[in-house]
Amino acid sequence: MLPSHPEPLVTAPAETALLSLLLTEGPLSRVDLARRTGLSATAITKAARPLIEDGYLHELPPQRTAPGAGRPVNPLAVTPDRQFFAGVKISDDTVYGVLCDLRATTRATARRPLAARDPEAVSALMADLVEELLDADPLHRARTRHLGIAVSGDVDRAAGRVRYSTRPDWQDVPLAEAAARATGLAVTVENDVKALTAAEHWFGEGTGTEDFALVCIGAGIGAGLVVNGRLLPGAYGVAGEVGHISVDPAGPRCACGSTGCVESIASTSAILDTVRRTTGRPDLDFPAVVELARSGDPAARDAFARAGRAIGTGIAALVNLFGPERVAVTGEGLDTYDLFGAHIQVAYTADAFRSAGRCRLTLRPLAWDDWARGAAVVGIQTLFG
Ligand SMILES: [Zn+2]
């Protein structure tokens, strides 16, 4: 029998507000919690009690707020090692795994080369990886019930299916079921950019914001959106596809079938194709193109400039549509930010409408393990009903 999905830990609004604040922001006094949640001190005490009894929260030793400020307060804090969450990111050639505690601190990492790509073989590989993470500490095995998996492409999280992915080449794969059978854990499968956005919203660049976007640039270009404090799933599972906003009707044909998409101009392979064509050198690889651009070659520099303008225009379109407070830019494209960053900024500033442009773009370099951490955070969020 497959492991049943654990029940959410909290469903009541007061407990949800209390636990999410303490998870994302760290210890807070009851007075601060009451002020931040709008709840009464009595309601805070009542909401905290079952979470303290279950070991998810504890009281810190008395802390005096200021000299002469009255009686000391005992801030409430999350007990990070009450529960652990495994997270896996499946990339082109490697499976990355992490084990995180409740506050998304990475406690163990592991990785495996991706050899066979059929779902059963990948599930067996993930099970092997998870075993290594659980072996790192006896507490891990006793307190891990959930595995989050991040995959690129069109993912039906509710059904646990990968509808379409090119990395690996999958169509309609019931991945959650296969992985649950292999690992014995409850499994959630999520689109990788959405998972990373959830992690950044709760534990990274977007902490404390209600409206936030994470834009990934590199081999693919995509975004995750947080609207009114919640990750936007999209009615049909797709939202935030900034890479497929058409910014040039006369631009190149995109893999999606449309024309002049941001991705068809600004992805790593699009930049490479452009420079090969304009220089007449089909032998070039991407590192050589980067070197050419850095040495001042006009054709290579121009390809990056055009890519930067496309990305900046795409981000401005996102910002104009939903007015986020902050946009974080990440992905392997940051490695060449020196070549197109200024163009991204110029196009963004020119195209963002009025006050929407007050939204800052911040750069957020992240490693592969952080993508796996994103998958673990999706697990942490299943504690909430
Ligand atoms: Zn497209």
Short mmCIF file of C-alpha atoms and ligand atoms in Angstrom, two decimals:
data_model
loop_
_atom_site.label_atom_id
_atom_site.label_comp_id
_atom_site.label_asym_id
_atom_site.label_seq_id
_atom_site.Cartn_x
_atom_site.Cartn_y
_atom_site.Cartn_z
CA MET A 1 0.00 0.00 0.00
CA LEU A 2 1.22 3.49 -0.78
CA PRO A 3 2.03 5.76 2.16
CA SER A 4 -0.94 8.02 2.72
CA HIS A 5 -0.31 11.72 2.58
CA PRO A 6 0.14 13.10 6.11
CA GLU A 7 -2.74 15.22 7.35
CA PRO A 8 -1.93 18.95 7.52
CA LEU A 9 -0.59 19.94 10.93
CA VAL A 10 -2.56 23.18 11.08
CA THR A 11 -5.83 24.16 9.46
CA ALA A 12 -7.33 26.79 11.80
CA PRO A 13 -6.55 30.39 10.74
CA ALA A 14 -4.95 31.36 14.08
CA GLU A 15 -2.60 28.36 14.13
CA THR A 16 -1.78 28.87 10.46
CA ALA A 17 -0.89 32.53 10.99
CA LEU A 18 1.16 31.77 14.11
CA LEU A 19 3.16 28.87 12.68
CA SER A 20 3.86 30.49 9.32
CA LEU A 21 5.16 33.68 10.98
CA LEU A 22 7.44 31.75 13.34
CA LEU A 23 8.68 29.51 10.51
CA THR A 24 9.55 32.33 8.17
CA GLU A 25 10.71 35.02 10.58
CA GLY A 26 12.09 33.19 13.59
CA PRO A 27 11.34 33.67 17.30
CA LEU A 28 8.76 36.29 18.28
CA SER A 29 7.22 37.29 21.57
CA ARG A 30 3.49 36.73 22.14
CA VAL A 31 3.03 40.50 22.09
CA ASP A 32 4.71 40.77 18.69
CA LEU A 33 2.76 37.77 17.42
CA ALA A 34 -0.51 39.37 18.53
CA ARG A 35 0.43 42.64 16.87
CA ARG A 36 1.53 40.99 13.61
CA THR A 37 -1.42 38.60 13.28
CA GLY A 38 -4.10 40.93 14.63
CA LEU A 39 -5.08 38.22 17.11
CA SER A 40 -5.58 38.71 20.85
CA ALA A 41 -2.92 37.51 23.29
CA THR A 42 -5.41 34.88 24.50
CA ALA A 43 -5.93 33.62 20.94
CA ILE A 44 -2.14 33.38 20.46
CA THR A 45 -1.73 31.39 23.68
CA LYS A 46 -4.58 29.08 22.66
CA ALA A 47 -3.20 28.55 19.15
CA ALA A 48 0.32 27.91 20.43
CA ARG A 49 -0.64 25.32 23.06
CA PRO A 50 -1.17 22.24 20.81
CA LEU A 51 1.92 23.12 18.76
CA ILE A 52 4.01 23.31 21.94
CA GLU A 53 2.53 19.99 23.15
CA ASP A 54 3.36 18.38 19.79
CA GLY A 55 6.93 19.63 20.00
CA TYR A 56 6.73 21.96 16.98
CA LEU A 57 7.13 25.10 19.10
CA HIS A 58 8.98 25.86 22.31
CA GLU A 59 9.47 28.81 24.59
CA LEU A 60 12.87 30.46 24.66
CA PRO A 61 14.36 31.43 28.04
CA PRO A 62 13.13 34.76 29.42
CA GLN A 63 14.58 37.73 27.59
CA ARG A 64 14.46 41.24 28.94
CA THR A 65 13.41 43.59 26.13
CA ALA A 66 15.03 46.74 27.51
CA PRO A 67 16.28 47.98 30.90
CA GLY A 68 13.27 48.86 33.00
CA ALA A 69 10.82 47.60 30.35
CA GLY A 70 8.86 45.48 32.77
CA ARG A 71 8.72 41.75 33.18
CA PRO A 72 10.83 39.62 30.81
CA VAL A 73 9.17 37.89 27.84
CA ASN A 74 9.51 34.29 26.67
CA PRO A 75 9.56 34.41 22.86
CA LEU A 76 8.04 31.48 20.98
CA ALA A 77 10.24 29.62 18.51
CA VAL A 78 9.93 26.74 16.05
CA THR A 79 11.80 23.59 17.07
CA PRO A 80 13.65 23.01 13.77
CA ASP A 81 14.45 19.32 14.18
CA ARG A 82 10.91 18.30 15.14
CA GLN A 83 10.46 17.16 11.54
CA PHE A 84 12.64 16.85 8.44
CA PHE A 85 11.79 17.07 4.74
CA ALA A 86 13.57 15.48 1.82
CA GLY A 87 13.77 17.38 -1.44
CA VAL A 88 14.99 16.29 -4.86
CA LYS A 89 15.66 18.24 -8.04
CA ILE A 90 15.89 16.27 -11.28
CA SER A 91 18.19 18.06 -13.74
CA ASP A 92 19.49 17.11 -17.20
CA ASP A 93 22.17 14.76 -15.98
CA THR A 94 22.04 14.71 -12.16
CA VAL A 95 19.59 14.14 -9.34
CA TYR A 96 20.25 16.52 -6.43
CA GLY A 97 18.92 15.76 -2.97
CA VAL A 98 18.78 17.63 0.34
CA LEU A 99 17.31 17.04 3.74
CA CYS A 100 15.96 20.18 5.41
CA ASP A 101 14.66 20.89 8.86
CA LEU A 102 11.44 22.75 9.58
CA ARG A 103 13.05 26.14 8.98
CA ALA A 104 14.46 24.98 5.63
CA THR A 105 18.03 24.78 6.86
CA THR A 106 19.86 22.14 4.82
CA ARG A 107 21.08 19.34 7.12
CA ALA A 108 22.39 16.88 4.51
CA THR A 109 23.01 16.80 0.76
CA ALA A 110 23.57 14.01 -1.76
CA ARG A 111 23.60 13.64 -5.53
CA ARG A 112 23.61 10.92 -8.18
CA PRO A 113 24.31 10.99 -11.92
CA LEU A 114 21.14 10.43 -13.91
CA ALA A 115 21.78 7.35 -16.06
CA ALA A 116 18.49 5.69 -17.07
CA ARG A 117 15.60 8.10 -17.56
CA ASP A 118 12.50 5.93 -17.29
CA PRO A 119 10.35 6.88 -14.27
CA GLU A 120 10.86 3.58 -12.41
CA ALA A 121 14.66 3.83 -12.70
CA VAL A 122 14.63 7.50 -11.63
CA SER A 123 12.40 6.59 -8.67
CA ALA A 124 14.83 3.84 -7.63
CA LEU A 125 17.68 6.35 -7.90
CA MET A 126 15.77 8.86 -5.77
CA ALA A 127 15.10 6.15 -3.18
CA ASP A 128 18.83 5.41 -3.02
CA LEU A 129 19.56 9.13 -2.65
CA VAL A 130 16.95 9.54 0.11
CA GLU A 131 18.46 6.56 1.98
CA GLU A 132 21.80 8.36 2.06
CA LEU A 133 20.12 11.52 3.42
CA LEU A 134 18.27 9.56 6.10
CA ASP A 135 21.43 7.67 7.06
CA ALA A 136 23.23 10.92 7.86
CA ASP A 137 21.57 11.09 11.32
CA PRO A 138 19.25 8.68 13.22
CA LEU A 139 16.86 11.58 13.85
CA HIS A 140 16.44 12.04 10.10
CA ARG A 141 15.02 8.56 9.61
CA ALA A 142 12.69 8.84 12.60
CA ARG A 143 11.33 12.25 11.65
CA THR A 144 11.09 12.34 7.85
CA ARG A 145 7.76 11.54 6.26
CA HIS A 146 7.74 13.62 3.15
CA LEU A 147 9.63 13.91 -0.13
CA GLY A 148 9.22 16.86 -2.49
CA ILE A 149 10.32 16.44 -6.12
CA ALA A 150 11.04 19.37 -8.43
CA VAL A 151 10.86 18.78 -12.19
CA SER A 152 10.89 21.29 -15.04
CA GLY A 153 7.90 21.55 -17.34
CA ASP A 154 4.17 21.11 -16.96
CA VAL A 155 3.48 19.42 -13.62
CA ASP A 156 0.07 18.49 -12.20
CA ARG A 157 0.85 18.79 -8.52
CA ALA A 158 -2.59 17.72 -7.30
CA ALA A 159 -2.50 14.51 -9.36
CA GLY A 160 1.23 13.93 -8.76
CA ARG A 161 1.85 13.65 -12.49
CA VAL A 162 4.45 15.14 -14.80
CA ARG A 163 2.33 16.05 -17.81
CA TYR A 164 5.21 17.20 -19.97
CA SER A 165 8.91 17.68 -19.36
CA THR A 166 11.94 17.84 -21.61
CA ARG A 167 14.36 17.22 -18.73
CA PRO A 168 13.96 14.22 -18.65
CA ASP A 169 11.83 13.60 -21.72
CA TRP A 170 8.57 12.59 -20.00
CA GLN A 171 4.92 12.73 -20.91
CA ASP A 172 2.15 12.02 -18.45
CA VAL A 173 4.25 10.19 -15.87
CA PRO A 174 2.62 9.31 -12.49
CA LEU A 175 5.82 10.25 -10.69
CA ALA A 176 4.44 10.77 -7.17
CA GLU A 177 3.05 7.23 -7.11
CA ALA A 178 6.29 5.66 -8.41
CA ALA A 179 8.45 7.67 -6.00
CA ALA A 180 6.17 6.95 -3.01
CA ARG A 181 6.38 3.23 -3.76
CA ALA A 182 10.19 3.40 -4.02
CA THR A 183 10.86 5.57 -0.97
CA GLY A 184 8.02 4.77 1.43
CA LEU A 185 7.48 8.52 1.90
CA ALA A 186 4.52 10.72 1.03
CA VAL A 187 5.46 12.57 -2.16
CA THR A 188 4.58 15.93 -3.70
CA VAL A 189 5.71 16.71 -7.25
CA GLU A 190 5.98 20.36 -8.25
CA ASN A 191 7.29 22.40 -11.16
CA ASP A 192 10.88 23.32 -10.29
CA VAL A 193 10.51 27.09 -10.72
CA LYS A 194 7.34 27.12 -8.60
CA ALA A 195 9.11 25.10 -5.88
CA LEU A 196 12.08 27.47 -5.87
CA THR A 197 9.70 30.44 -5.74
CA ALA A 198 7.94 28.94 -2.71
CA ALA A 199 11.31 28.54 -0.98
CA GLU A 200 12.41 32.08 -1.79
CA HIS A 201 9.07 33.50 -0.67
CA TRP A 202 9.21 31.83 2.72
CA PHE A 203 12.90 31.53 3.41
CA GLY A 204 14.81 33.77 0.99
CA GLU A 205 14.63 36.91 -1.09
CA GLY A 206 10.83 37.22 -0.91
CA THR A 207 10.37 36.80 2.86
CA GLY A 208 7.80 39.22 4.24
CA THR A 209 6.34 40.18 0.84
CA GLU A 210 2.75 39.54 -0.24
CA ASP A 211 3.45 39.92 -3.96
CA PHE A 212 6.69 38.54 -5.29
CA ALA A 213 8.18 36.97 -8.42
CA LEU A 214 11.22 34.80 -9.00
CA VAL A 215 12.50 34.95 -12.58
CA CYS A 216 14.91 32.24 -13.76
CA ILE A 217 17.17 32.93 -16.72
CA GLY A 218 19.51 30.53 -18.51
CA ALA A 219 18.76 27.38 -20.54
CA GLY A 220 15.06 28.16 -20.07
CA ILE A 221 13.35 31.34 -18.92
CA GLY A 222 10.46 31.16 -16.49
CA ALA A 223 8.98 32.71 -13.38
CA GLY A 224 7.05 31.79 -10.28
CA LEU A 225 4.53 34.29 -8.95
CA VAL A 226 3.33 34.89 -5.41
CA VAL A 227 0.08 36.87 -5.31
CA ASN A 228 -1.58 37.91 -2.03
CA GLY A 229 0.90 35.75 -0.14
CA ARG A 230 0.21 32.58 -2.11
CA LEU A 231 2.06 30.84 -4.90
CA LEU A 232 -0.06 31.21 -8.03
CA PRO A 233 -0.74 27.71 -9.37
CA GLY A 234 -2.65 28.79 -12.49
CA ALA A 235 -6.10 27.40 -13.25
CA TYR A 236 -4.52 24.90 -15.65
CA GLY A 237 -1.24 24.50 -13.79
CA VAL A 238 0.61 27.10 -15.87
CA ALA A 239 1.32 30.67 -14.69
CA GLY A 240 4.26 33.07 -14.87
CA GLU A 241 5.60 31.86 -18.22
CA VAL A 242 7.60 35.03 -18.79
CA GLY A 243 9.79 33.12 -21.27
CA HIS A 244 6.84 32.78 -23.63
CA ILE A 245 5.75 36.40 -23.72
CA SER A 246 6.23 37.42 -27.34
CA VAL A 247 8.36 40.59 -27.44
CA ASP A 248 9.29 40.66 -31.14
CA PRO A 249 6.76 39.62 -33.80
CA ALA A 250 9.65 39.51 -36.30
CA GLY A 251 11.79 37.46 -33.92
CA PRO A 252 12.85 33.82 -34.10
CA ARG A 253 10.50 30.86 -34.00
CA CYS A 254 10.19 29.56 -30.41
CA ALA A 255 10.19 25.86 -29.42
CA CYS A 256 6.65 26.45 -28.08
CA GLY A 257 5.42 27.21 -31.63
CA SER A 258 5.04 30.96 -31.17
CA THR A 259 7.31 33.69 -32.56
CA GLY A 260 9.66 36.12 -30.86
CA CYS A 261 9.20 34.77 -27.32
CA VAL A 262 11.67 36.05 -24.68
CA GLU A 263 13.11 32.53 -24.51
CA SER A 264 13.62 32.35 -28.29
CA ILE A 265 15.87 35.43 -28.03
CA ALA A 266 17.43 35.21 -24.59
CA SER A 267 17.90 31.56 -23.59
CA THR A 268 21.46 30.25 -23.59
CA SER A 269 20.86 28.28 -26.80
CA ALA A 270 19.14 31.25 -28.48
CA ILE A 271 22.14 33.50 -27.79
CA LEU A 272 24.46 30.78 -29.06
CA ASP A 273 22.42 30.33 -32.27
CA THR A 274 22.39 34.08 -32.91
CA VAL A 275 26.16 34.46 -32.53
CA ARG A 276 26.88 31.37 -34.67
CA ARG A 277 24.72 32.83 -37.41
CA THR A 278 25.92 36.44 -37.26
CA THR A 279 29.61 35.47 -37.10
CA GLY A 280 29.29 32.61 -39.60
CA ARG A 281 30.99 30.29 -37.10
CA PRO A 282 28.83 27.20 -36.42
CA ASP A 283 31.72 25.66 -34.45
CA LEU A 284 31.32 28.06 -31.50
CA ASP A 285 30.09 26.74 -28.15
CA PHE A 286 28.53 28.90 -25.41
CA PRO A 287 31.73 29.47 -23.37
CA ALA A 288 33.45 30.64 -26.56
CA VAL A 289 30.56 33.04 -27.25
CA VAL A 290 30.87 34.44 -23.72
CA GLU A 291 34.60 34.89 -24.22
CA LEU A 292 34.01 36.65 -27.55
CA ALA A 293 31.52 39.03 -25.96
CA ARG A 294 33.83 39.79 -23.04
CA SER A 295 36.68 40.52 -25.44
CA GLY A 296 34.46 43.10 -27.19
CA ASP A 297 33.30 41.24 -30.32
CA PRO A 298 30.40 43.41 -31.61
CA ALA A 299 28.27 40.50 -32.89
CA ALA A 300 28.51 38.61 -29.61
CA ARG A 301 27.94 41.75 -27.54
CA ASP A 302 24.92 42.60 -29.65
CA ALA A 303 23.37 39.15 -29.09
CA PHE A 304 23.64 39.60 -25.32
CA ALA A 305 22.27 43.15 -25.54
CA ARG A 306 19.24 41.92 -27.49
CA ALA A 307 18.75 39.09 -24.99
CA GLY A 308 18.94 41.56 -22.10
CA ARG A 309 16.33 43.84 -23.67
CA ALA A 310 14.00 40.87 -24.23
CA ILE A 311 14.35 39.75 -20.60
CA GLY A 312 13.86 43.31 -19.29
CA THR A 313 10.73 43.77 -21.41
CA GLY A 314 9.38 40.39 -20.24
CA ILE A 315 9.95 41.26 -16.57
CA ALA A 316 8.30 44.67 -17.08
CA ALA A 317 5.25 42.88 -18.54
CA LEU A 318 5.03 40.70 -15.41
CA VAL A 319 5.45 43.70 -13.12
CA ASN A 320 2.85 45.75 -14.99
CA LEU A 321 0.36 42.88 -14.73
CA PHE A 322 0.48 42.12 -11.02
CA GLY A 323 2.60 44.81 -9.37
CA PRO A 324 4.93 42.78 -7.15
CA GLU A 325 6.93 44.37 -4.36
CA ARG A 326 10.13 42.59 -5.36
CA VAL A 327 11.43 40.49 -8.26
CA ALA A 328 14.42 38.20 -7.71
CA VAL A 329 16.39 37.11 -10.76
CA THR A 330 18.21 33.78 -10.60
CA GLY A 331 19.42 30.93 -12.79
CA GLU A 332 22.67 30.05 -14.53
CA GLY A 333 22.12 33.13 -16.73
CA LEU A 334 23.50 35.21 -13.83
CA ASP A 335 26.96 33.90 -14.80
CA THR A 336 26.83 36.25 -17.80
CA TYR A 337 24.97 39.07 -16.08
CA ASP A 338 27.93 41.39 -16.76
CA LEU A 339 27.06 41.05 -20.47
CA PHE A 340 23.33 41.76 -20.38
CA GLY A 341 22.44 43.07 -16.92
CA ALA A 342 22.55 46.74 -17.93
CA HIS A 343 20.29 46.02 -20.92
CA ILE A 344 17.81 44.16 -18.69
CA GLN A 345 17.68 47.18 -16.35
CA VAL A 346 17.28 49.74 -19.15
CA ALA A 347 14.45 47.83 -20.86
CA TYR A 348 12.76 47.08 -17.54
CA THR A 349 12.87 50.73 -16.44
CA ALA A 350 11.62 51.92 -19.84
CA ASP A 351 8.72 49.45 -19.99
CA ALA A 352 7.53 49.27 -16.37
CA PHE A 353 4.47 51.47 -15.96
CA ARG A 354 4.79 54.33 -13.48
CA SER A 355 4.73 53.23 -9.83
CA ALA A 356 4.89 49.53 -10.76
CA GLY A 357 8.52 50.26 -11.64
CA ARG A 358 9.28 50.94 -7.96
CA CYS A 359 9.57 47.16 -7.71
CA ARG A 360 13.26 46.36 -7.33
CA LEU A 361 15.06 43.65 -9.31
CA THR A 362 17.49 41.81 -7.07
CA LEU A 363 20.02 39.20 -8.17
CA ARG A 364 19.84 35.91 -6.36
CA PRO A 365 22.60 33.42 -7.26
CA LEU A 366 21.46 29.92 -6.29
CA ALA A 367 23.12 26.51 -6.56
CA TRP A 368 21.57 23.21 -7.70
CA ASP A 369 21.16 22.14 -4.07
CA ASP A 370 18.94 25.21 -3.56
CA TRP A 371 16.57 23.83 -6.22
CA ALA A 372 16.35 20.60 -4.22
CA ARG A 373 15.75 22.71 -1.11
CA GLY A 374 12.84 24.28 -2.99
CA ALA A 375 11.32 20.82 -3.35
CA ALA A 376 11.78 20.24 0.41
CA VAL A 377 10.02 23.54 1.16
CA VAL A 378 7.02 22.36 -0.87
CA GLY A 379 6.91 19.55 1.69
CA ILE A 380 7.11 21.96 4.62
CA GLN A 381 4.15 23.85 3.16
CA THR A 382 2.05 20.67 3.19
CA LEU A 383 1.92 21.12 6.99
CA PHE A 384 -0.67 23.79 6.24
CA GLY A 385 -4.20 22.82 5.29
ZN ZN B 1 7.66 30.42 -26.70
#
